[in-house]
Short mmCIF file of C-alpha atoms and ligand atoms in Angstrom, two decimals:
data_model
loop_
_atom_site.label_atom_id
_atom_site.label_comp_id
_atom_site.label_asym_id
_atom_site.label_seq_id
_atom_site.Cartn_x
_atom_site.Cartn_y
_atom_site.Cartn_z
CA UNK M 1 39.16 290.83 181.87
CA UNK M 2 35.66 289.28 182.30
CA UNK M 3 33.53 288.44 179.30
CA UNK M 4 29.79 288.76 179.71
CA UNK M 5 27.97 285.79 178.11
CA UNK M 6 25.41 287.52 175.98
CA UNK M 7 22.31 285.31 175.72
CA UNK M 8 20.70 287.55 173.15
CA UNK M 9 23.67 286.99 170.77
CA UNK M 10 23.53 283.24 171.25
CA UNK M 11 19.76 283.29 170.74
CA UNK M 12 20.22 285.30 167.54
CA UNK M 13 22.68 282.62 166.23
CA UNK M 14 20.10 279.90 166.99
CA UNK M 15 17.54 282.11 165.24
CA UNK M 16 19.60 281.99 162.04
CA UNK M 17 19.54 278.15 162.14
CA UNK M 18 15.72 278.35 162.63
CA UNK M 19 15.33 280.60 159.60
CA UNK M 20 17.30 278.23 157.41
CA UNK M 21 15.20 275.33 158.60
CA UNK M 22 11.98 277.29 158.05
CA UNK M 23 12.97 278.10 154.46
CA UNK M 24 13.66 274.48 153.80
CA UNK M 25 10.47 273.28 155.44
CA UNK M 26 8.44 275.82 153.42
CA UNK M 27 9.97 274.42 150.22
CA UNK M 28 8.40 271.11 151.19
CA UNK M 29 5.08 272.77 151.97
CA UNK M 30 5.46 272.04 155.63
CA UNK M 31 4.19 274.64 158.25
CA UNK M 32 5.22 273.71 161.76
CA UNK M 33 2.93 274.37 164.68
CA UNK M 34 3.50 274.36 168.47
CA UNK M 35 0.91 273.76 171.19
CA UNK M 36 1.45 275.33 174.58
CA UNK M 37 -0.27 273.40 177.39
CA UNK M 38 -0.62 275.13 180.78
CA UNK M 39 -2.49 274.06 183.90
CA UNK M 40 -3.05 276.86 186.40
CA UNK M 41 -1.50 280.35 186.48
CA UNK M 42 2.00 280.13 187.87
CA UNK M 43 3.79 283.40 187.09
CA UNK M 44 7.00 281.60 185.96
CA UNK M 45 5.06 279.53 183.47
CA UNK M 46 3.08 282.47 182.19
CA UNK M 47 6.33 284.50 181.72
CA UNK M 48 7.92 281.68 179.79
CA UNK M 49 4.85 280.98 177.68
CA UNK M 50 4.46 284.65 176.78
CA UNK M 51 8.09 285.21 175.84
CA UNK M 52 8.22 281.99 173.86
CA UNK M 53 4.93 282.75 172.10
CA UNK M 54 6.23 286.15 171.06
CA UNK M 55 9.31 284.52 169.59
CA UNK M 56 7.30 281.95 167.62
CA UNK M 57 5.27 284.92 166.31
CA UNK M 58 8.47 286.68 165.15
CA UNK M 59 9.28 283.62 163.03
CA UNK M 60 5.71 283.47 161.70
CA UNK M 61 5.21 280.07 163.31
CA UNK M 62 1.71 279.16 164.38
CA UNK M 63 1.10 278.60 168.08
CA UNK M 64 -1.92 277.14 169.87
CA UNK M 65 -2.52 277.75 173.55
CA UNK M 66 -4.40 275.33 175.76
CA UNK M 67 -5.08 276.59 179.21
CA UNK M 68 -6.69 274.55 182.00
CA UNK M 69 -7.81 275.64 185.48
CA UNK M 70 -5.51 274.45 188.33
CA UNK M 71 -8.40 272.21 189.59
CA UNK M 72 -9.04 270.47 186.27
CA UNK M 73 -9.63 266.76 186.94
CA UNK M 74 -6.91 264.40 185.92
CA UNK M 75 -9.25 262.47 183.68
CA UNK M 76 -10.52 265.62 181.88
CA UNK M 77 -6.98 266.81 181.41
CA UNK M 78 -5.65 263.51 180.08
CA UNK M 79 -8.59 263.19 177.63
CA UNK M 80 -7.86 266.61 176.18
CA UNK M 81 -4.06 266.13 176.27
CA UNK M 82 -4.48 262.93 174.30
CA UNK M 83 -6.39 264.80 171.61
CA UNK M 84 -3.71 267.51 171.34
CA UNK M 85 -1.11 264.78 171.01
CA UNK M 86 -3.04 263.02 168.27
CA UNK M 87 -3.71 266.21 166.34
CA UNK M 88 -1.77 265.72 163.07
CA UNK M 89 -1.34 269.48 162.63
CA UNK M 90 0.55 269.89 165.96
CA UNK M 91 4.24 269.17 165.59
CA UNK M 92 5.46 270.11 169.07
CA UNK M 93 4.03 270.32 172.57
CA UNK M 94 5.36 272.36 175.49
CA UNK M 95 3.78 271.37 178.75
CA UNK M 96 4.55 274.15 181.22
CA UNK M 97 5.94 272.80 184.48
CA UNK M 98 5.49 272.31 187.33
CA UNK M 99 1.88 270.98 187.08
CA UNK M 100 -0.46 270.85 190.12
CA UNK M 101 0.10 267.90 192.49
CA UNK M 102 -3.00 265.99 191.51
CA UNK M 103 -1.87 265.86 187.85
CA UNK M 104 0.12 262.64 187.70
CA UNK M 105 3.07 263.41 185.42
CA UNK M 106 3.71 259.72 184.89
CA UNK M 107 0.31 259.39 183.19
CA UNK M 108 0.89 262.59 181.19
CA UNK M 109 4.28 261.48 179.96
CA UNK M 110 2.90 258.06 178.98
CA UNK M 111 0.63 259.80 176.50
CA UNK M 112 3.14 262.27 175.20
CA UNK M 113 4.43 261.35 171.78
CA UNK M 114 8.32 261.52 172.00
CA UNK M 115 8.63 263.09 168.58
CA UNK M 116 6.38 265.95 169.69
CA UNK M 117 8.20 266.34 173.01
CA UNK M 118 10.13 269.54 172.25
CA UNK M 119 11.28 270.05 175.87
CA UNK M 120 12.65 266.50 176.09
CA UNK M 121 10.69 265.31 179.12
CA UNK M 122 9.75 261.78 177.97
CA UNK M 123 11.80 258.81 178.97
CA UNK M 124 12.68 258.11 175.32
CA UNK M 125 14.30 261.53 174.90
CA UNK M 126 15.86 261.54 178.37
CA UNK M 127 17.32 258.08 177.63
CA UNK M 128 18.79 259.25 174.38
CA UNK M 129 20.37 262.17 176.22
CA UNK M 130 22.06 259.63 178.49
CA UNK M 131 23.30 257.44 175.65
CA UNK M 132 24.20 260.40 173.48
CA UNK M 133 22.04 259.35 170.54
CA UNK M 134 21.55 262.17 168.03
CA UNK M 135 17.95 261.71 166.97
CA UNK M 136 16.50 263.19 170.12
CA UNK M 137 14.77 266.24 171.54
CA UNK M 138 16.58 267.82 174.51
CA UNK M 139 15.34 269.82 177.45
CA UNK M 140 15.75 273.39 176.20
CA UNK M 141 17.28 275.00 179.29
CA UNK M 142 20.23 272.63 179.66
CA UNK M 143 20.65 272.54 175.90
CA UNK M 144 20.79 276.36 176.03
CA UNK M 145 23.61 276.28 178.60
CA UNK M 146 25.63 274.02 176.29
CA UNK M 147 24.77 276.17 173.30
CA UNK M 148 26.03 279.26 175.15
CA UNK M 149 29.32 277.62 176.15
CA UNK M 150 29.86 276.42 172.59
CA UNK M 151 29.15 279.81 171.16
CA UNK M 152 31.91 281.28 173.32
CA UNK M 153 34.26 278.37 172.57
CA UNK M 154 34.46 277.45 176.28
CA UNK M 155 35.62 273.80 176.44
CA UNK M 156 34.18 271.29 178.89
CA UNK M 157 36.53 268.37 178.29
CA UNK M 158 38.77 267.84 181.32
CA UNK M 159 37.01 270.59 183.28
CA UNK M 160 35.57 270.38 186.76
CA UNK M 161 31.95 271.53 186.64
CA UNK M 162 29.67 272.08 189.60
CA UNK M 163 25.94 272.34 188.97
CA UNK M 164 23.91 273.79 191.82
CA UNK M 165 20.41 272.35 191.52
CA UNK M 166 19.35 268.81 190.57
CA UNK M 167 15.85 269.18 189.05
CA UNK M 168 14.61 266.99 186.23
CA UNK M 169 14.18 270.11 184.09
CA UNK M 170 17.63 271.67 184.53
CA UNK M 171 20.32 270.22 186.84
CA UNK M 172 20.05 266.47 186.11
CA UNK M 173 19.90 266.59 182.29
CA UNK M 174 22.59 269.27 182.22
CA UNK M 175 24.90 267.05 184.25
CA UNK M 176 24.55 264.31 181.62
CA UNK M 177 25.03 266.68 178.66
CA UNK M 178 28.22 267.93 180.36
CA UNK M 179 29.45 264.40 181.22
CA UNK M 180 29.00 263.50 177.53
CA UNK M 181 31.37 266.40 176.74
CA UNK M 182 34.06 264.93 178.97
CA UNK M 183 33.58 267.14 182.05
CA UNK M 184 33.92 265.94 185.59
CA UNK M 185 30.59 266.89 187.07
CA UNK M 186 29.31 267.44 190.60
CA UNK M 187 25.60 268.11 191.14
CA UNK M 188 24.54 269.85 194.41
CA UNK M 189 21.17 270.01 196.11
CA UNK M 190 19.75 271.41 199.40
CA UNK M 191 21.45 268.55 201.32
CA UNK M 192 24.92 269.35 200.08
CA UNK M 193 26.80 269.99 203.36
CA UNK M 194 29.33 272.52 202.13
CA UNK M 195 28.48 274.28 198.87
CA UNK M 196 31.56 276.48 198.97
CA UNK M 197 33.79 273.41 199.16
CA UNK M 198 32.17 272.08 195.92
CA UNK M 199 32.09 275.30 193.90
CA UNK M 200 35.37 276.84 195.10
CA UNK M 201 37.63 274.51 193.10
CA UNK M 202 35.38 274.35 189.98
CA UNK M 203 36.37 275.54 186.51
CA UNK M 204 32.69 276.03 185.62
CA UNK M 205 29.78 276.78 187.97
CA UNK M 206 26.18 276.56 186.79
CA UNK M 207 23.55 277.69 189.29
CA UNK M 208 19.96 276.57 188.79
CA UNK M 209 18.58 276.61 192.32
CA UNK M 210 16.16 279.50 192.35
CA UNK M 211 17.76 281.21 195.35
CA UNK M 212 18.75 284.88 195.28
CA UNK M 213 22.46 285.56 196.10
CA UNK M 214 23.21 281.82 196.55
CA UNK M 215 26.54 282.12 194.75
CA UNK M 216 28.88 284.83 196.16
CA UNK M 217 32.50 285.81 195.91
CA UNK M 218 33.63 283.12 198.38
CA UNK M 219 32.13 280.38 196.17
CA UNK M 220 34.18 281.27 193.15
CA UNK M 221 37.70 280.34 192.06
CA UNK M 222 39.70 283.03 190.21
CA UNK M 223 39.08 282.72 186.47
CA UNK M 224 36.02 280.43 186.78
CA UNK M 225 33.15 280.37 184.24
CA UNK M 226 29.73 281.07 185.70
CA UNK M 227 26.34 280.40 184.07
CA UNK M 228 23.39 281.69 186.05
CA UNK M 229 20.23 279.84 185.15
CA UNK M 230 18.16 281.12 188.10
CA UNK M 231 15.24 283.44 187.50
CA UNK M 232 14.05 285.04 190.72
CA UNK M 233 12.33 288.21 191.87
CA UNK M 234 14.31 290.03 194.50
CA UNK M 235 13.05 292.25 197.37
CA UNK M 236 12.94 295.26 195.05
CA UNK M 237 10.69 293.41 192.55
CA UNK M 238 13.60 293.07 190.10
CA UNK M 239 14.37 289.95 188.04
CA UNK M 240 17.71 288.48 189.27
CA UNK M 241 19.54 285.21 189.01
CA UNK M 242 21.11 283.05 191.78
CA UNK M 243 24.54 284.74 191.51
CA UNK M 244 25.67 287.91 193.20
CA UNK M 245 26.72 289.30 189.80
CA UNK M 246 28.48 292.44 191.01
CA UNK M 247 30.27 290.63 193.77
CA UNK M 248 31.76 287.91 191.58
CA UNK M 249 32.06 289.41 188.14
CA UNK M 250 35.67 290.63 188.47
CA UNK M 251 36.84 287.24 189.75
CA UNK M 252 35.59 285.08 186.86
CA UNK M 253 36.62 284.80 183.23
CA UNK M 254 33.04 284.50 181.81
CA UNK M 255 29.69 285.16 183.43
CA UNK M 256 26.09 285.15 182.16
CA UNK M 257 23.81 287.94 183.47
CA UNK M 258 20.10 287.76 184.39
CA UNK M 259 18.23 288.98 182.49
CA UNK M 260 19.93 288.73 179.16
CA UNK M 261 21.70 285.42 179.76
CA UNK M 262 20.63 281.78 179.80
CA UNK M 263 16.95 282.53 179.80
CA UNK M 264 17.12 284.18 176.36
CA UNK M 265 18.65 281.07 174.84
CA UNK M 266 15.99 278.69 176.26
CA UNK M 267 13.14 280.05 174.12
CA UNK M 268 15.19 280.21 170.99
CA UNK M 269 16.08 276.57 171.35
CA UNK M 270 12.43 275.73 171.88
CA UNK M 271 11.78 277.10 168.39
CA UNK M 272 14.71 275.16 166.99
CA UNK M 273 13.55 271.97 168.66
CA UNK M 274 10.12 272.45 167.03
CA UNK M 275 11.93 272.49 163.66
CA UNK M 276 13.79 269.32 164.60
CA UNK M 277 10.59 267.60 165.84
CA UNK M 278 8.76 268.61 162.55
CA UNK M 279 11.65 267.18 160.59
CA UNK M 280 11.61 263.90 162.51
CA UNK M 281 7.84 263.62 161.83
CA UNK M 282 8.13 264.23 158.15
CA UNK M 283 10.68 261.55 157.38
CA UNK M 284 11.88 260.65 154.78
CA UNK M 285 11.74 264.33 153.86
CA UNK M 286 14.74 265.43 155.89
CA UNK M 287 15.09 269.14 155.42
CA UNK M 288 17.71 269.81 158.08
CA UNK M 289 21.36 269.08 157.57
CA UNK M 290 22.60 266.67 160.20
N1 NDP D 1 16.65 280.18 182.34
C1 NDP D 1 15.68 279.36 182.07
O1 NDP D 1 15.28 279.24 180.90
C2 NDP D 1 15.01 278.62 183.19
C3 NDP D 1 15.19 279.05 184.45
N2 NDP D 1 14.69 278.37 185.49
C4 NDP D 1 15.01 278.88 186.80
O2 NDP D 1 16.01 278.03 187.34
C5 NDP D 1 15.84 277.87 188.77
C6 NDP D 1 15.68 276.40 189.04
O3 NDP D 1 14.53 275.90 188.41
P1 NDP D 1 14.02 274.39 188.60
O4 NDP D 1 15.18 273.49 188.35
O5 NDP D 1 12.79 274.27 187.88
O6 NDP D 1 13.74 274.46 190.22
P2 NDP D 1 13.41 273.34 191.25
O7 NDP D 1 12.84 274.08 192.42
O8 NDP D 1 12.70 272.22 190.67
O9 NDP D 1 14.85 272.79 191.69
C7 NDP D 1 15.78 273.53 192.36
C8 NDP D 1 17.01 272.68 192.70
O10 NDP D 1 17.95 273.48 193.41
C9 NDP D 1 18.30 272.85 194.60
N3 NDP D 1 18.49 273.85 195.63
C10 NDP D 1 17.61 274.77 196.13
N4 NDP D 1 18.18 275.49 197.08
C11 NDP D 1 19.48 275.11 197.16
C12 NDP D 1 20.56 275.49 197.98
N5 NDP D 1 20.43 276.47 198.89
N6 NDP D 1 21.76 274.88 197.82
C13 NDP D 1 21.87 273.86 196.93
N7 NDP D 1 20.86 273.44 196.15
C14 NDP D 1 19.68 274.06 196.25
C15 NDP D 1 17.12 271.92 194.95
O11 NDP D 1 17.59 270.86 195.74
P3 NDP D 1 16.67 269.57 196.17
O12 NDP D 1 16.68 268.70 194.98
O13 NDP D 1 17.38 268.99 197.31
O14 NDP D 1 15.31 270.19 196.53
C16 NDP D 1 16.69 271.45 193.58
O15 NDP D 1 17.52 270.36 193.13
C17 NDP D 1 14.64 278.76 189.10
O16 NDP D 1 15.11 280.02 189.50
C18 NDP D 1 13.87 278.82 187.78
O17 NDP D 1 13.07 279.97 187.71
C19 NDP D 1 13.98 277.19 185.30
C20 NDP D 1 13.72 276.72 184.04
C21 NDP D 1 14.18 277.46 182.89
N1 GUE D 2 8.43 272.64 180.63
C1 GUE D 2 8.95 273.74 181.06
N2 GUE D 2 10.18 274.11 180.64
C2 GUE D 2 10.76 275.27 181.07
O1 GUE D 2 11.89 275.61 180.63
C3 GUE D 2 10.05 276.08 181.97
C4 GUE D 2 8.78 275.67 182.38
N3 GUE D 2 8.27 274.44 181.94
N4 GUE D 2 8.05 276.35 183.33
C5 GUE D 2 8.46 277.71 183.68
C6 GUE D 2 10.02 277.80 183.76
C7 GUE D 2 10.51 279.27 183.72
N5 GUE D 2 11.13 279.43 182.46
C8 GUE D 2 11.49 280.69 181.96
C9 GUE D 2 12.32 280.79 180.85
C10 GUE D 2 12.57 282.08 180.34
C11 GUE D 2 11.98 283.21 180.78
C12 GUE D 2 12.22 284.54 180.23
O2 GUE D 2 11.80 285.55 180.79
N6 GUE D 2 12.95 284.63 179.12
C13 GUE D 2 13.18 285.89 178.48
C14 GUE D 2 14.65 286.33 178.70
C15 GUE D 2 15.00 286.37 180.11
C16 GUE D 2 16.44 286.76 180.23
O3 GUE D 2 16.85 287.63 179.47
O4 GUE D 2 17.18 286.21 181.06
C17 GUE D 2 13.03 285.77 176.98
O5 GUE D 2 12.88 284.63 176.50
O6 GUE D 2 13.02 286.75 176.29
C18 GUE D 2 11.16 283.09 181.92
C19 GUE D 2 10.87 281.88 182.47
C20 GUE D 2 11.12 278.27 181.80
N7 GUE D 2 10.52 277.31 182.46
#
């Protein structure tokens, strides 16, 4: 029997935590606010911004949107980004990635206040992910994968995990989060000579490569857990993941679909991380339980 990992259910559970946090913050007269910052018009970024904005709206949380043309000068952008950072009313910032090549992320990250960094991209938060410190903001997509595995009581300790994809946004931070849970982790990239050899003996496979049909029946061990993070558009114009869902689903014990899987959890965690960020900023008024 294969269990489908239902991202909507996991997102709803995160939503309950958000509601509790919102009630507590309201008691203290605190109204959190997020700022979306987007340069250019990449369809991936627009899709994420729109779905996340809708979700913030559902919780009655205020959202500001700052859009810049793809050819905005670095200096102009940094000046405005600095102002958004310093705006006392903004508790969390989501910078949609990737940014155009001429926007030097190093300079942007230098400006970003780590306690407003609700997608965990600053060195301070990344460092805390590595050392396992609790007072941190995590990248939402990898955190969502962990949230999903926890929701379904899927253990990581002692498991062999293969992550396909090694980006700063998904693969790399996820590998650390999983190592911190006692997993033995392999991270693959385009140079991996034999992907099947890596995935075939894995208890858990996470694919975050952005390649349609990358993970097929021959990649999967009987009874494996598969989390598909990929969001791609196939030849028929449909949204699909990296995994040949129909081809592998009977072989694994748990599998997340696309849509309705990992992607749904990402935006709900973004809202939760805004609550955490707001809480960190309002110390000593700690309104979230630890
Ligand atoms: N569910 C969600 O909430 C989110 C989903 N996504 C989706 O996840 C996917 C990955 O996103 P992102 O990490 O930003 O993408 P990137 O393009 O930044 O990274 C892709 C990674 O996959 C590796 N890769 C690509 N092709 C192969 C291959 N054939 N075999 C092995 N490794 C491969 C690349 O290797 P190399 O390093 O060598 O180039 C790279 O490390 C995309 O589909 C994206 O849309 C992204 C963010 C959030
Ligand atoms: N700093 C940054 N962090 C990101 O995490 C990030 C980013 N930039 N840039 C763009 C990519 C792409 N991405 C998506 C996530 C969810 C949906 C999505 O459609 N989510 C649906 C559900 C989809 C599903 O059901 O699988 C929802 O939230 O309702 C789309 C795209 C995040 N990204």
